[in-house]
mmCIF file of C-alpha atoms in Angstrom:
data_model
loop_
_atom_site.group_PDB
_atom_site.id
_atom_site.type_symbol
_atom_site.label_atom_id
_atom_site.label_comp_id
_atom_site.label_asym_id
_atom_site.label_seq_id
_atom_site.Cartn_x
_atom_site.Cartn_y
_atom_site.Cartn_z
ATOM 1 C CA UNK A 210 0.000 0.000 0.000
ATOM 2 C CA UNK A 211 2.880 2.204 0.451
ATOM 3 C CA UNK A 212 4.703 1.725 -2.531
ATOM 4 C CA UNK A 213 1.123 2.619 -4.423
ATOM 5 C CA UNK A 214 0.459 5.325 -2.469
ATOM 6 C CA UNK A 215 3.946 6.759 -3.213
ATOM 7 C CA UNK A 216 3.586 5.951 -6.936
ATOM 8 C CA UNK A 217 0.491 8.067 -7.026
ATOM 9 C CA UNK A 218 1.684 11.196 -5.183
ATOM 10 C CA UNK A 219 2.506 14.063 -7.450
ATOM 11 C CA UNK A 220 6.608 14.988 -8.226
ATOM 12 C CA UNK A 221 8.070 17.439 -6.160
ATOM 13 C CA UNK A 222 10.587 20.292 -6.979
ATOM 14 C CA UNK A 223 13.252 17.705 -5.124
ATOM 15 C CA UNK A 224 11.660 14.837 -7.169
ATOM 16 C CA UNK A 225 12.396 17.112 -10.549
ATOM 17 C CA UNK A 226 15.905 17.979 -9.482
ATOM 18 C CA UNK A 227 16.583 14.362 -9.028
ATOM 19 C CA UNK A 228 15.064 13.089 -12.623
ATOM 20 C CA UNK A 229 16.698 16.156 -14.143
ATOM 21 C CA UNK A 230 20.273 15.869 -12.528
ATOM 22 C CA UNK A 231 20.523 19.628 -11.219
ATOM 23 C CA UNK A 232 20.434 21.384 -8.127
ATOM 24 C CA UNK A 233 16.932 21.962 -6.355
ATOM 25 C CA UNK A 234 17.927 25.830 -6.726
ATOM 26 C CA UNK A 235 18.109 25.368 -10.029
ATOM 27 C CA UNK A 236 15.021 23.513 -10.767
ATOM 28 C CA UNK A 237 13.666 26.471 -8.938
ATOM 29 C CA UNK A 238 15.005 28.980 -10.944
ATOM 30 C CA UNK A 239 13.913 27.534 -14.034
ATOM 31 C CA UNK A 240 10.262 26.648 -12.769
ATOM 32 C CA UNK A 241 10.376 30.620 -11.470
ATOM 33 C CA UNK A 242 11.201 31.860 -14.717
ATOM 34 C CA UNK A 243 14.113 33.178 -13.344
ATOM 35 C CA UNK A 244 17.211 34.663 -14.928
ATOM 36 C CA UNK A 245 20.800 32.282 -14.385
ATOM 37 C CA UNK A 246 20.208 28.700 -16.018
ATOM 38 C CA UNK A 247 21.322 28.390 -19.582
ATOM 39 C CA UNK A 248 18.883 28.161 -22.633
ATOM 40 C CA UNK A 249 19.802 24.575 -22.593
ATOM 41 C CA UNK A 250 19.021 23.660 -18.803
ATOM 42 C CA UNK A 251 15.670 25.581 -18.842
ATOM 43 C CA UNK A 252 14.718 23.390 -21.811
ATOM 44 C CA UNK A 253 16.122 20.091 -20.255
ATOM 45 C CA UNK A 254 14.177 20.735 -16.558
ATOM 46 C CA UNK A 255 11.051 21.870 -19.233
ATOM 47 C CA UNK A 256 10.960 18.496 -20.467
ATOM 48 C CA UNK A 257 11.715 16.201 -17.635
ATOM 49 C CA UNK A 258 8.997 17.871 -15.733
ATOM 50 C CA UNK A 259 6.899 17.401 -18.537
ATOM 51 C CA UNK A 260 7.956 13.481 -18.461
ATOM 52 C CA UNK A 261 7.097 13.145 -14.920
ATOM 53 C CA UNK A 262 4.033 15.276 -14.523
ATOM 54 C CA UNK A 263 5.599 17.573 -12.411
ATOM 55 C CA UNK A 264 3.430 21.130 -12.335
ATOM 56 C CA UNK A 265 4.322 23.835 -10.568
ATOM 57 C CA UNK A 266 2.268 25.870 -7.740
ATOM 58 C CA UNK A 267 0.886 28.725 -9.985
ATOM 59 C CA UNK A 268 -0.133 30.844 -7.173
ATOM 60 C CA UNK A 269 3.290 30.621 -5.708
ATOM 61 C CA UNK A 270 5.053 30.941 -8.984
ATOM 62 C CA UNK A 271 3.046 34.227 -9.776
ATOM 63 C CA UNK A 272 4.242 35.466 -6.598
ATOM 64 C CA UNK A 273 8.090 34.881 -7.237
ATOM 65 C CA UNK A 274 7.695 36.206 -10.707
ATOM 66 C CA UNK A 275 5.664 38.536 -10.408
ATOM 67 C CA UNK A 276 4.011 37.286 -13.844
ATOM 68 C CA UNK A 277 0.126 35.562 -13.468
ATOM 69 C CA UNK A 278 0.638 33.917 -17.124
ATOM 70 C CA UNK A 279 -2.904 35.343 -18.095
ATOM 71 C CA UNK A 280 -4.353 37.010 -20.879
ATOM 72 C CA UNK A 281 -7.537 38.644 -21.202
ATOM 73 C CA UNK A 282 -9.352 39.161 -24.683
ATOM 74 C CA UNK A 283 -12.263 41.397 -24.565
ATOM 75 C CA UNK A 284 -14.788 40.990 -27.549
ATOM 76 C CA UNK A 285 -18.136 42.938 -28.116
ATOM 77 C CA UNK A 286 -19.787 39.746 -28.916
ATOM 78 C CA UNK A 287 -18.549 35.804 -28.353
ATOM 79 C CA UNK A 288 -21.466 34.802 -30.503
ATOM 80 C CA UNK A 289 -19.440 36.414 -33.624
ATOM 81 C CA UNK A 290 -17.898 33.376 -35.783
ATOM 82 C CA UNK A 291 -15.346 36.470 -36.714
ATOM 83 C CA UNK A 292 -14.474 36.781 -33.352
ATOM 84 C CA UNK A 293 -14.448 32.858 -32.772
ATOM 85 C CA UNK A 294 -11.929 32.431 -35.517
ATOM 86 C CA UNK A 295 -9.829 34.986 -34.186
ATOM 87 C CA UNK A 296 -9.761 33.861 -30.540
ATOM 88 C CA UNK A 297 -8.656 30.610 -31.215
ATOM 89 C CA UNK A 298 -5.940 31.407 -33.151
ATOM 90 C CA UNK A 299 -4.330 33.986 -30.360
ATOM 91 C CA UNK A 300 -5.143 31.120 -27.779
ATOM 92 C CA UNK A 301 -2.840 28.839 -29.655
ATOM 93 C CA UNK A 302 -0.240 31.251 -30.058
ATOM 94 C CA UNK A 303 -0.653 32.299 -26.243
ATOM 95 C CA UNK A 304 -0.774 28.871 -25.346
ATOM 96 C CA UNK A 305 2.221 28.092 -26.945
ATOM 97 C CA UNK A 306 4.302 30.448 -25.266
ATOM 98 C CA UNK A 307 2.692 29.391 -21.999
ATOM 99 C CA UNK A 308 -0.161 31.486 -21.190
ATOM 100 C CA UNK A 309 -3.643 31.371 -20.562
ATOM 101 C CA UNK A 310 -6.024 33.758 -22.277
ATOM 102 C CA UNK A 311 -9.428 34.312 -20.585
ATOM 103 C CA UNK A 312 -12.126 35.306 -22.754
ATOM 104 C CA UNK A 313 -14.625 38.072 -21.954
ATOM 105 C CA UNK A 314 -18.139 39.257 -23.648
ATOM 106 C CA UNK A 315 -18.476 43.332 -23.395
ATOM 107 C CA UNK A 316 -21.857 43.124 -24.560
ATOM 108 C CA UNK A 317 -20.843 45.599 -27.141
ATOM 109 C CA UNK A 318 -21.733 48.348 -24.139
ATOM 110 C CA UNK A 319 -19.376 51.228 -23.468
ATOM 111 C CA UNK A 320 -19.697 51.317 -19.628
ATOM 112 C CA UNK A 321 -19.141 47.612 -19.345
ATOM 113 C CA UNK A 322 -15.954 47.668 -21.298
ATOM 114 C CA UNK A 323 -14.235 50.448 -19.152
ATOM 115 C CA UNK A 324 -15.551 48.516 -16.177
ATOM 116 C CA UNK A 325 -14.108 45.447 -17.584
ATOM 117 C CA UNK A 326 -10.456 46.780 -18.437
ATOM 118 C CA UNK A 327 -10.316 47.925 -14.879
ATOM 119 C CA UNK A 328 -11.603 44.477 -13.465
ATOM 120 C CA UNK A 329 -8.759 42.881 -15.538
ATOM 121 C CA UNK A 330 -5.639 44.641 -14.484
ATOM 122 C CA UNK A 331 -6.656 44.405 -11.529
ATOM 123 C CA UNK A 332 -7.057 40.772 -11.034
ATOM 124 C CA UNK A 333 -3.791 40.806 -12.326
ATOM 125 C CA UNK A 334 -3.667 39.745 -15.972
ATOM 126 C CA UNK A 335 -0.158 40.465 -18.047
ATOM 127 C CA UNK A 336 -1.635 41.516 -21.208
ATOM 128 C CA UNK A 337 -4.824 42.514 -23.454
ATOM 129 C CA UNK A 338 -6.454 41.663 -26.632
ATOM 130 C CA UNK A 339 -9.363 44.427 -27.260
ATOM 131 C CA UNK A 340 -11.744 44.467 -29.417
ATOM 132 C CA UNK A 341 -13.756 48.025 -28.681
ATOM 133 C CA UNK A 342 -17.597 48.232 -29.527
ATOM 134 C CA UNK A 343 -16.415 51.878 -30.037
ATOM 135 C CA UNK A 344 -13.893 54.665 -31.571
ATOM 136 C CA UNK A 345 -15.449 57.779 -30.194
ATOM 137 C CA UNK A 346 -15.898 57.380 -26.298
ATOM 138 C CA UNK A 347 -13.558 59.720 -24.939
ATOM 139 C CA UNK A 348 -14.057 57.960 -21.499
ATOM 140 C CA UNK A 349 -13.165 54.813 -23.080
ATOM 141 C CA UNK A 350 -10.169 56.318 -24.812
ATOM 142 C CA UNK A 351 -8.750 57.591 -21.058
ATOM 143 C CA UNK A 352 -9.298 54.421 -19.291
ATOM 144 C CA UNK A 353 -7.346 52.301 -22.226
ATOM 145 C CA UNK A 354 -4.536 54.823 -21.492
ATOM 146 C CA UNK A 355 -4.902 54.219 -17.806
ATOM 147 C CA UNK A 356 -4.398 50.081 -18.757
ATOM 148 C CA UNK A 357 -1.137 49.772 -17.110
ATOM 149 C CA UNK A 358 0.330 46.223 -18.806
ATOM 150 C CA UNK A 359 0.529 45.551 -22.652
ATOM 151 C CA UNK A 360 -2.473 45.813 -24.648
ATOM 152 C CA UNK A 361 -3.496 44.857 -28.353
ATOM 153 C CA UNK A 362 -6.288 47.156 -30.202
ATOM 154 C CA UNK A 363 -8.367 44.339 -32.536
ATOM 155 C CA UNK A 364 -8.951 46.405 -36.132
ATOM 156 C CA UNK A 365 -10.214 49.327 -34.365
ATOM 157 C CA UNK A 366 -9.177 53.395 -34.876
ATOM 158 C CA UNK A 367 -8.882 54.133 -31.285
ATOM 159 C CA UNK A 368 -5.680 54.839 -28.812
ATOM 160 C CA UNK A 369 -2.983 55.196 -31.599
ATOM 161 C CA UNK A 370 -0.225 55.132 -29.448
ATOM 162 C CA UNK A 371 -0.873 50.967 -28.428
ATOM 163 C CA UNK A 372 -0.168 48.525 -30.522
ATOM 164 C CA UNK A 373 -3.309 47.382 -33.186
ATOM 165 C CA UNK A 374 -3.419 44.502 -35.994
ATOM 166 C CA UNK A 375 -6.288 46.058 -38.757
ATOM 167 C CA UNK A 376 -7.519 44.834 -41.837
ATOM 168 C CA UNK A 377 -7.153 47.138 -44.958
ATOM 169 C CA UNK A 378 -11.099 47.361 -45.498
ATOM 170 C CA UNK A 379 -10.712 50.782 -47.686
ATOM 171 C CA UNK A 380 -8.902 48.727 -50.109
ATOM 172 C CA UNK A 381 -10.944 45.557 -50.111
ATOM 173 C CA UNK A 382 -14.208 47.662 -50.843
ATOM 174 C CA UNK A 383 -12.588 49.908 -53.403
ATOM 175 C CA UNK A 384 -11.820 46.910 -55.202
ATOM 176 C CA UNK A 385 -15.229 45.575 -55.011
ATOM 177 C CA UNK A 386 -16.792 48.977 -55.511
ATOM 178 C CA UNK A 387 -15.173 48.582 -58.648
ATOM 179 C CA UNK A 388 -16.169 45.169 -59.852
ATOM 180 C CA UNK A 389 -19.968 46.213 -58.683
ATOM 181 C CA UNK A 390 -19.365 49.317 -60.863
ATOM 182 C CA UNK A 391 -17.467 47.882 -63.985
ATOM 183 C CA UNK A 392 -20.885 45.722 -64.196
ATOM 184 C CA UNK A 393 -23.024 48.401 -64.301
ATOM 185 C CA UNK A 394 -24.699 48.783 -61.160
ATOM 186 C CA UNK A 395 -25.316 52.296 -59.553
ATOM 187 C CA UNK A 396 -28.219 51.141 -57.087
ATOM 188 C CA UNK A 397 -26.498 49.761 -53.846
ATOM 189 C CA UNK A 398 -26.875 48.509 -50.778
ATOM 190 C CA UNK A 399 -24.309 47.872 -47.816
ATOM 191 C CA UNK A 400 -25.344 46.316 -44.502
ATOM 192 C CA UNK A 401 -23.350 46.190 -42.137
ATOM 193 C CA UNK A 402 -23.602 47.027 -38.349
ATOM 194 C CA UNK A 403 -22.069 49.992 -36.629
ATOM 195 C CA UNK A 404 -21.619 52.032 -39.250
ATOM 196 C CA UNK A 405 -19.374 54.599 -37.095
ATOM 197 C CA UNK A 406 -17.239 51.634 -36.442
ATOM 198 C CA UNK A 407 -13.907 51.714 -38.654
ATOM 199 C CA UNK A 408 -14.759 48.683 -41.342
ATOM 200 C CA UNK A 409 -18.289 49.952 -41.986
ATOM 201 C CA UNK A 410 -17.061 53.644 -42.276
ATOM 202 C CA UNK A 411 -13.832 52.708 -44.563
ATOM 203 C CA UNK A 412 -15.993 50.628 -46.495
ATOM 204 C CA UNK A 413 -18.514 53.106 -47.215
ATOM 205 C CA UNK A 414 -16.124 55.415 -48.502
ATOM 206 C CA UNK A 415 -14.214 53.508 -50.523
ATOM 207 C CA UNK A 416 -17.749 53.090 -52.638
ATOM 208 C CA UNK A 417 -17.895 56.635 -53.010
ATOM 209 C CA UNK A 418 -13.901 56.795 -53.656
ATOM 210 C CA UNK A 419 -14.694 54.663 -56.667
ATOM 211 C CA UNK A 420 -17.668 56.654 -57.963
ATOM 212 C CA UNK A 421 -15.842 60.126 -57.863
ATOM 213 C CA UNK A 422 -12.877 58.833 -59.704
ATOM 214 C CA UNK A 423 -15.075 57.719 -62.618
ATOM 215 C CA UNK A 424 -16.872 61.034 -62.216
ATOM 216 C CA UNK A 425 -20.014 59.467 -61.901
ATOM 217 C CA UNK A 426 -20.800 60.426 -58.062
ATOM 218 C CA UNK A 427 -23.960 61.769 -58.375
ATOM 219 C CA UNK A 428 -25.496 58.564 -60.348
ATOM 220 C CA UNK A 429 -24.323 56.352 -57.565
ATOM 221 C CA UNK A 430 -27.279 55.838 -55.490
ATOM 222 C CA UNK A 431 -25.799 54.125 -52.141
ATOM 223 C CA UNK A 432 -28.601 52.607 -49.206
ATOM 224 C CA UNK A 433 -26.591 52.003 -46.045
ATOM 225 C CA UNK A 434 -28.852 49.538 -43.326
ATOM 226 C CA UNK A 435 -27.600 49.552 -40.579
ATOM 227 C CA UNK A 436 -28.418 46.871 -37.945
ATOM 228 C CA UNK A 437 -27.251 43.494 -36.194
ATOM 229 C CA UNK A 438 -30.534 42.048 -36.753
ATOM 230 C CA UNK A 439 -31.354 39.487 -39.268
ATOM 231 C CA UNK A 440 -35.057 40.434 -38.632
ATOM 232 C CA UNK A 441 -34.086 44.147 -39.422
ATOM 233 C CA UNK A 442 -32.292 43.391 -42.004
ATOM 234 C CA UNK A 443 -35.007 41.229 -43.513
ATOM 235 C CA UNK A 444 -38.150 44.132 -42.922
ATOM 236 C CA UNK A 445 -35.617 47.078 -44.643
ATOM 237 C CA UNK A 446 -34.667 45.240 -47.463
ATOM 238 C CA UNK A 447 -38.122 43.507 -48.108
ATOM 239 C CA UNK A 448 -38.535 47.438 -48.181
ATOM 240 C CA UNK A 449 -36.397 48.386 -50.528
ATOM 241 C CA UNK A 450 -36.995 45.177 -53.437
ATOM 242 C CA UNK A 451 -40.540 46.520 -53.840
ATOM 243 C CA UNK A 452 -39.565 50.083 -54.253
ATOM 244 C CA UNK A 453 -40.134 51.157 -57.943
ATOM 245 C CA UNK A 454 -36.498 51.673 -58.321
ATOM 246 C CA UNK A 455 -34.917 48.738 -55.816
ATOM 247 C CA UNK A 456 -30.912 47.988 -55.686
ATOM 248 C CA UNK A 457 -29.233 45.416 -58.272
ATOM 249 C CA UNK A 458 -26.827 45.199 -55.878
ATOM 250 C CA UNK A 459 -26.286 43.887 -52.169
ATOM 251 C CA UNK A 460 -22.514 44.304 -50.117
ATOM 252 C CA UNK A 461 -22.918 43.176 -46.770
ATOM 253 C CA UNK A 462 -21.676 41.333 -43.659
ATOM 254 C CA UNK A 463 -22.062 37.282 -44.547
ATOM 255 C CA UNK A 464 -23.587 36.982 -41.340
ATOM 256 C CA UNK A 465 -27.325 36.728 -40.051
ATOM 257 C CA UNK A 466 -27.748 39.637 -41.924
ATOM 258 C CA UNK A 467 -26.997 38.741 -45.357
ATOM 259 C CA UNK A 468 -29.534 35.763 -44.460
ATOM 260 C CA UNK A 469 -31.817 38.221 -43.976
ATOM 261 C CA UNK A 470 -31.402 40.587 -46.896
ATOM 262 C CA UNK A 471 -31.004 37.002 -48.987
ATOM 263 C CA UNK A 472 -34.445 35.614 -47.268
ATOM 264 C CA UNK A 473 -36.220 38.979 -48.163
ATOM 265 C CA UNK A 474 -34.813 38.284 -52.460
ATOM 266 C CA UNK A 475 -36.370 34.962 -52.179
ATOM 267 C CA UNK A 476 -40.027 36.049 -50.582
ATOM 268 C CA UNK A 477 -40.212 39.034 -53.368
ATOM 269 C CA UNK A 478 -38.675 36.534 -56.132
ATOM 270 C CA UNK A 479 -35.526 37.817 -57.097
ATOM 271 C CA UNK A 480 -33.066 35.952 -58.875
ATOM 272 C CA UNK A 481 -29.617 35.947 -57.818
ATOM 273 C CA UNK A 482 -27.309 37.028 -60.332
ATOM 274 C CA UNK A 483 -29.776 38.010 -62.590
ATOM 275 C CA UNK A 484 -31.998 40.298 -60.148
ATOM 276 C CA UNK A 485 -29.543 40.857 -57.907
ATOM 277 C CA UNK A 486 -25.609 40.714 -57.232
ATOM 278 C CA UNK A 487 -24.198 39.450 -53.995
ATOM 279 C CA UNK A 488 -21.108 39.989 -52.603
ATOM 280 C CA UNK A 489 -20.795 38.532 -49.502
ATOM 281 C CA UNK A 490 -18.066 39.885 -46.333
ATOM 282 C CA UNK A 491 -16.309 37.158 -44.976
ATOM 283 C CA UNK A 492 -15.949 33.571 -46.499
ATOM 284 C CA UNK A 493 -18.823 31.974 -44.304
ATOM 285 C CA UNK A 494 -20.399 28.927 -44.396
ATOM 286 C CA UNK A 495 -23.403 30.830 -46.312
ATOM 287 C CA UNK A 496 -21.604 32.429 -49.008
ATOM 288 C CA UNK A 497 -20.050 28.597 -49.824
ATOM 289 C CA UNK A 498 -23.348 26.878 -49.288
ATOM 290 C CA UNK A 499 -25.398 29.172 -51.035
ATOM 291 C CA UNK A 500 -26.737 28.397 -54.946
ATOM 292 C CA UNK A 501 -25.466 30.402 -56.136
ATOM 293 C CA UNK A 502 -22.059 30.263 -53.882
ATOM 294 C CA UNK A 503 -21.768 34.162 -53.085
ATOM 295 C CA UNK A 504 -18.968 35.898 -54.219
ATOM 296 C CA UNK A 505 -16.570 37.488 -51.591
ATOM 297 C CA UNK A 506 -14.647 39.717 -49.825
ATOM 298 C CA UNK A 507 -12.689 37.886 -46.980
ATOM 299 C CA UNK A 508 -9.414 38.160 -45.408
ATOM 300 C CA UNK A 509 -7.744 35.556 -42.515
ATOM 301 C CA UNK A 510 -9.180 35.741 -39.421
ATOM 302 C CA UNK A 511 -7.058 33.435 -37.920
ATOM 303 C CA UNK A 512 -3.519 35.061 -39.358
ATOM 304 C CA UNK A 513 -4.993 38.445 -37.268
ATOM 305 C CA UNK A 514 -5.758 36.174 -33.955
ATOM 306 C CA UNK A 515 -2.059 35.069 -34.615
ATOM 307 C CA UNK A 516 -0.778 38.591 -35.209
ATOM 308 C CA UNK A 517 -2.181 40.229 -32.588
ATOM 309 C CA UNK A 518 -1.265 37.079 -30.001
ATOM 310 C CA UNK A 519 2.412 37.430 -31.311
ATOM 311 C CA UNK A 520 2.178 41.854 -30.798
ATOM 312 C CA UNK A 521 1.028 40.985 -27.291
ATOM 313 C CA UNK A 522 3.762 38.644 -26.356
ATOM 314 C CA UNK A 523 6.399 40.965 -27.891
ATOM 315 C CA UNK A 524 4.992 43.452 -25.693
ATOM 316 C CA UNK A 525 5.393 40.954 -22.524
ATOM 317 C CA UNK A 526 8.181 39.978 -23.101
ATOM 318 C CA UNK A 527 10.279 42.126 -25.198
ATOM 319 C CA UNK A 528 13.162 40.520 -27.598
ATOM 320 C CA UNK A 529 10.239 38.542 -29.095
ATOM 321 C CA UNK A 530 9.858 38.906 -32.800
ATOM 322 C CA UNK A 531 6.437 39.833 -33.789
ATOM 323 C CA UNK A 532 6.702 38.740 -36.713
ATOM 324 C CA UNK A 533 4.504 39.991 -40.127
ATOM 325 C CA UNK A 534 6.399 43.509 -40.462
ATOM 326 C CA UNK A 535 4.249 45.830 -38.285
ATOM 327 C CA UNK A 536 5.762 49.658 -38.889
ATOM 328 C CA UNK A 537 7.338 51.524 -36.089
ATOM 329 C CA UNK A 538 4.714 52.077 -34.197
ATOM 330 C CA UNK A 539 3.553 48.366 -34.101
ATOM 331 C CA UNK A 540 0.771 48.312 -36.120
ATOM 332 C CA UNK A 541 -0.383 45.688 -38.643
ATOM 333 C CA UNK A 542 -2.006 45.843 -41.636
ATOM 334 C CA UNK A 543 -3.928 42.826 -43.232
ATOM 335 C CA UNK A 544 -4.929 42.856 -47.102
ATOM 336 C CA UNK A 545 -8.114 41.718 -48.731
ATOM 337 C CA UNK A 546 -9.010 39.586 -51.432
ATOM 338 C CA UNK A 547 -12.286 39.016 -53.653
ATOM 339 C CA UNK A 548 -13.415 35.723 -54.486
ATOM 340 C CA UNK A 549 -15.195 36.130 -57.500
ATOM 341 C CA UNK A 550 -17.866 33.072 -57.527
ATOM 342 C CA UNK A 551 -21.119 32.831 -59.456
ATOM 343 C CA UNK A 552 -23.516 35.742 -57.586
ATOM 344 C CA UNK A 553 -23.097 38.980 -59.224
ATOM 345 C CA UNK A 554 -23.868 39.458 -62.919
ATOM 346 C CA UNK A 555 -23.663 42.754 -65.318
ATOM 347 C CA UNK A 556 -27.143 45.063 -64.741
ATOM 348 C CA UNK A 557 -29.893 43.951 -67.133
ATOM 349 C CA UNK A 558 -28.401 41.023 -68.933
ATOM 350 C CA UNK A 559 -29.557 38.486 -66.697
ATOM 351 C CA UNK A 560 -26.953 35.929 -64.807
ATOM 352 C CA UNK A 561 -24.158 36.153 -67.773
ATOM 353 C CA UNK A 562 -21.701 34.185 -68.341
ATOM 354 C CA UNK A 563 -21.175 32.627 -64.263
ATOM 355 C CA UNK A 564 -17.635 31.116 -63.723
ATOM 356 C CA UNK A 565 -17.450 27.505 -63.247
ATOM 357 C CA UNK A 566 -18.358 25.959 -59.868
ATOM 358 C CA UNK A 567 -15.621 25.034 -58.082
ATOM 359 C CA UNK A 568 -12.754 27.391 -59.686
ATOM 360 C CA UNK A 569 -13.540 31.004 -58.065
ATOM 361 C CA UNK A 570 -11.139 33.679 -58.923
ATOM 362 C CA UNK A 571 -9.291 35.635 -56.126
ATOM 363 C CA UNK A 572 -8.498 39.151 -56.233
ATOM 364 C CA UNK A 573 -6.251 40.437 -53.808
ATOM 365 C CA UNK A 574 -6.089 44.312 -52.668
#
């Protein structure tokens, strides 16, 4: 009974130093993160402890090193697939490097993120991922500057002085704006949500960018809808398809909203290309599932996640690489590209000439 009860306990710091042939003050050091044992010791005791199962005391190691291992990501909405995508990736990378991120919903409300950020640092965390539900809250702007460990900005124009991985959505819509235009169509409609929010804002200009430059600006007849609700979204375009005058064309957020601007072409019997174009943001399961498959504007969620995890840890724990090239002030820009599939056709020649299922063109901004 002895010898199984002593098989069963768990490996001690003395048990590790033993297995690993060092000192116990050295297994110590190394388990403490601290500075003295070569690259090559840290990795040895690493593994050995992995071999036995040895795990540190957390609360204790925290203590010596000052350093909780935690990360928190703060998101506007953990029922976003976008957001999904991009949590999991800086989890792996976080992971990886030995920390543990902690995920938190801000309910896309103001008050509750500032709350949050404070809640955060002061539980103890060593860095941030954000993801703001807003640009323009000067309270929120003051209490990011009063975030006193390393912090991330998640593709949002707000504190320009922390680090930020964005997506280049000026460019991605200009490019679209012009495929939508070279076919003809000057009735549009984008819906997206928050439209004072940097991707809706840059995306809405970059429609009008494109219009001015051919010099047809006032013929461009742009409906924004604005909303997070498929319902919404459904009632205001059902709206606009029996207007005398409805769009030919539809940009907007692959989400449930494009279900519901989709859902409102089918009830009022409008044939995609031939009624309608479609281009879809973000490759989602709709836009690849859909007949037609939607055409679209997409760009790697998971490379951000893994961007903005790598930012973060160089910001930890400085003499990291970040990796992807961020400029001097560390921030990142990601490109677009445009899947041309089979859902937009030129304005009053029906569905054209679709390309072939299964080999959809990418354009890249």
């Amino acid at each position: 009974m002895q010898k199984k009860a002593a098989a069963q306990r768990k490996p001690t710091l003395k048990d590790l130093a033993e297995q690993a042939g060092v000192s116990v003050g050295t297994a110590s050091n190394v388990m403490a993160e601290r500075d003295g044992p070569s690259a090559e010791t840290v990795a040895h005791v690493f593994e050995v402890a992995r071999k036995i199962g040895y795990v540190a005391n957390a609360a204790a190691r925290s203590l010596r090193s000052r350093r909780s291992r935690l990360v928190a990501c703060l998101v506007p909405d953990i029922t976003n697939r976008f957001y999904g995508v991009i949590v999991r990736a800086a989890e792996h990378v976080l992971r990886e490097a030995g920390y543990t991120l902690l995920l938190v919903d801000t309910h896309n409300d103001t008050e509750r993120e500032c709350e949050l950020l404070l809640d955060v640092t002061r539980v103890g965390v060593d860095g941030v991922l954000f993801a703001p539900g807003s640009e323009s809250s000067g309270k929120l702007q003051q209490r990011i500057a009063q975030v006193d460990v390393p912090l991330v900005i998640l593709d949002r124009d707000i504190a320009p002085d922390r680090p930020s991985v964005k997506v280049d959505h000026f460019s991605g819509a200009l490019k679209t704006a012009n495929y939508l235009l070279d076919l003809g169509h000057r009735r549009i409609a984008l819906l997206f949500p928050s439209s004072h929010l940097r991707p809706a804002r840059e995306r809405w200009q970059a429609f009008e960018t494109a219009a001015a430059a051919r010099g047809i600006g006032d013929a461009l007849e742009l409906v924004r809808i604005d909303t997070s609700s498929m319902d919404v979204a459904f009632s205001q375009c059902l709206a606009l398809f029996q207007q005398a005058a409805p769009p030919t064309a539809i940009f907007g957020l692959g989400t449930t909203l494009l279900a519901g601007a989709l859902k409102a072409a089918r009830q009022t019997g409008r044939d995609i290309p031939g009624d309608l174009s479609v281009v879809c943001v973000g490759d989602t399961e709709l836009a690849q599932v859909h007949t037609p498959e939607l055409t679209t504007l997409t760009w790697n969620l998971q490379v951000l996640g893994r961007h903005a995890a790598r930012l973060l840890l160089a910001e930890m724990e400085p003499g990291i690489d970040p990796q992807g090239s961020p400029d001097a002030t560390g921030h990142l820009m990601l490109t677009c590209e445009l899947i041309l599939r089979e859902s937009c056709a030129a304005v009053h020649t029906g569905a054209g000439k679709k390309p072939a299922r299964g080999r959809a063109k990418r354009l890249a901004s």
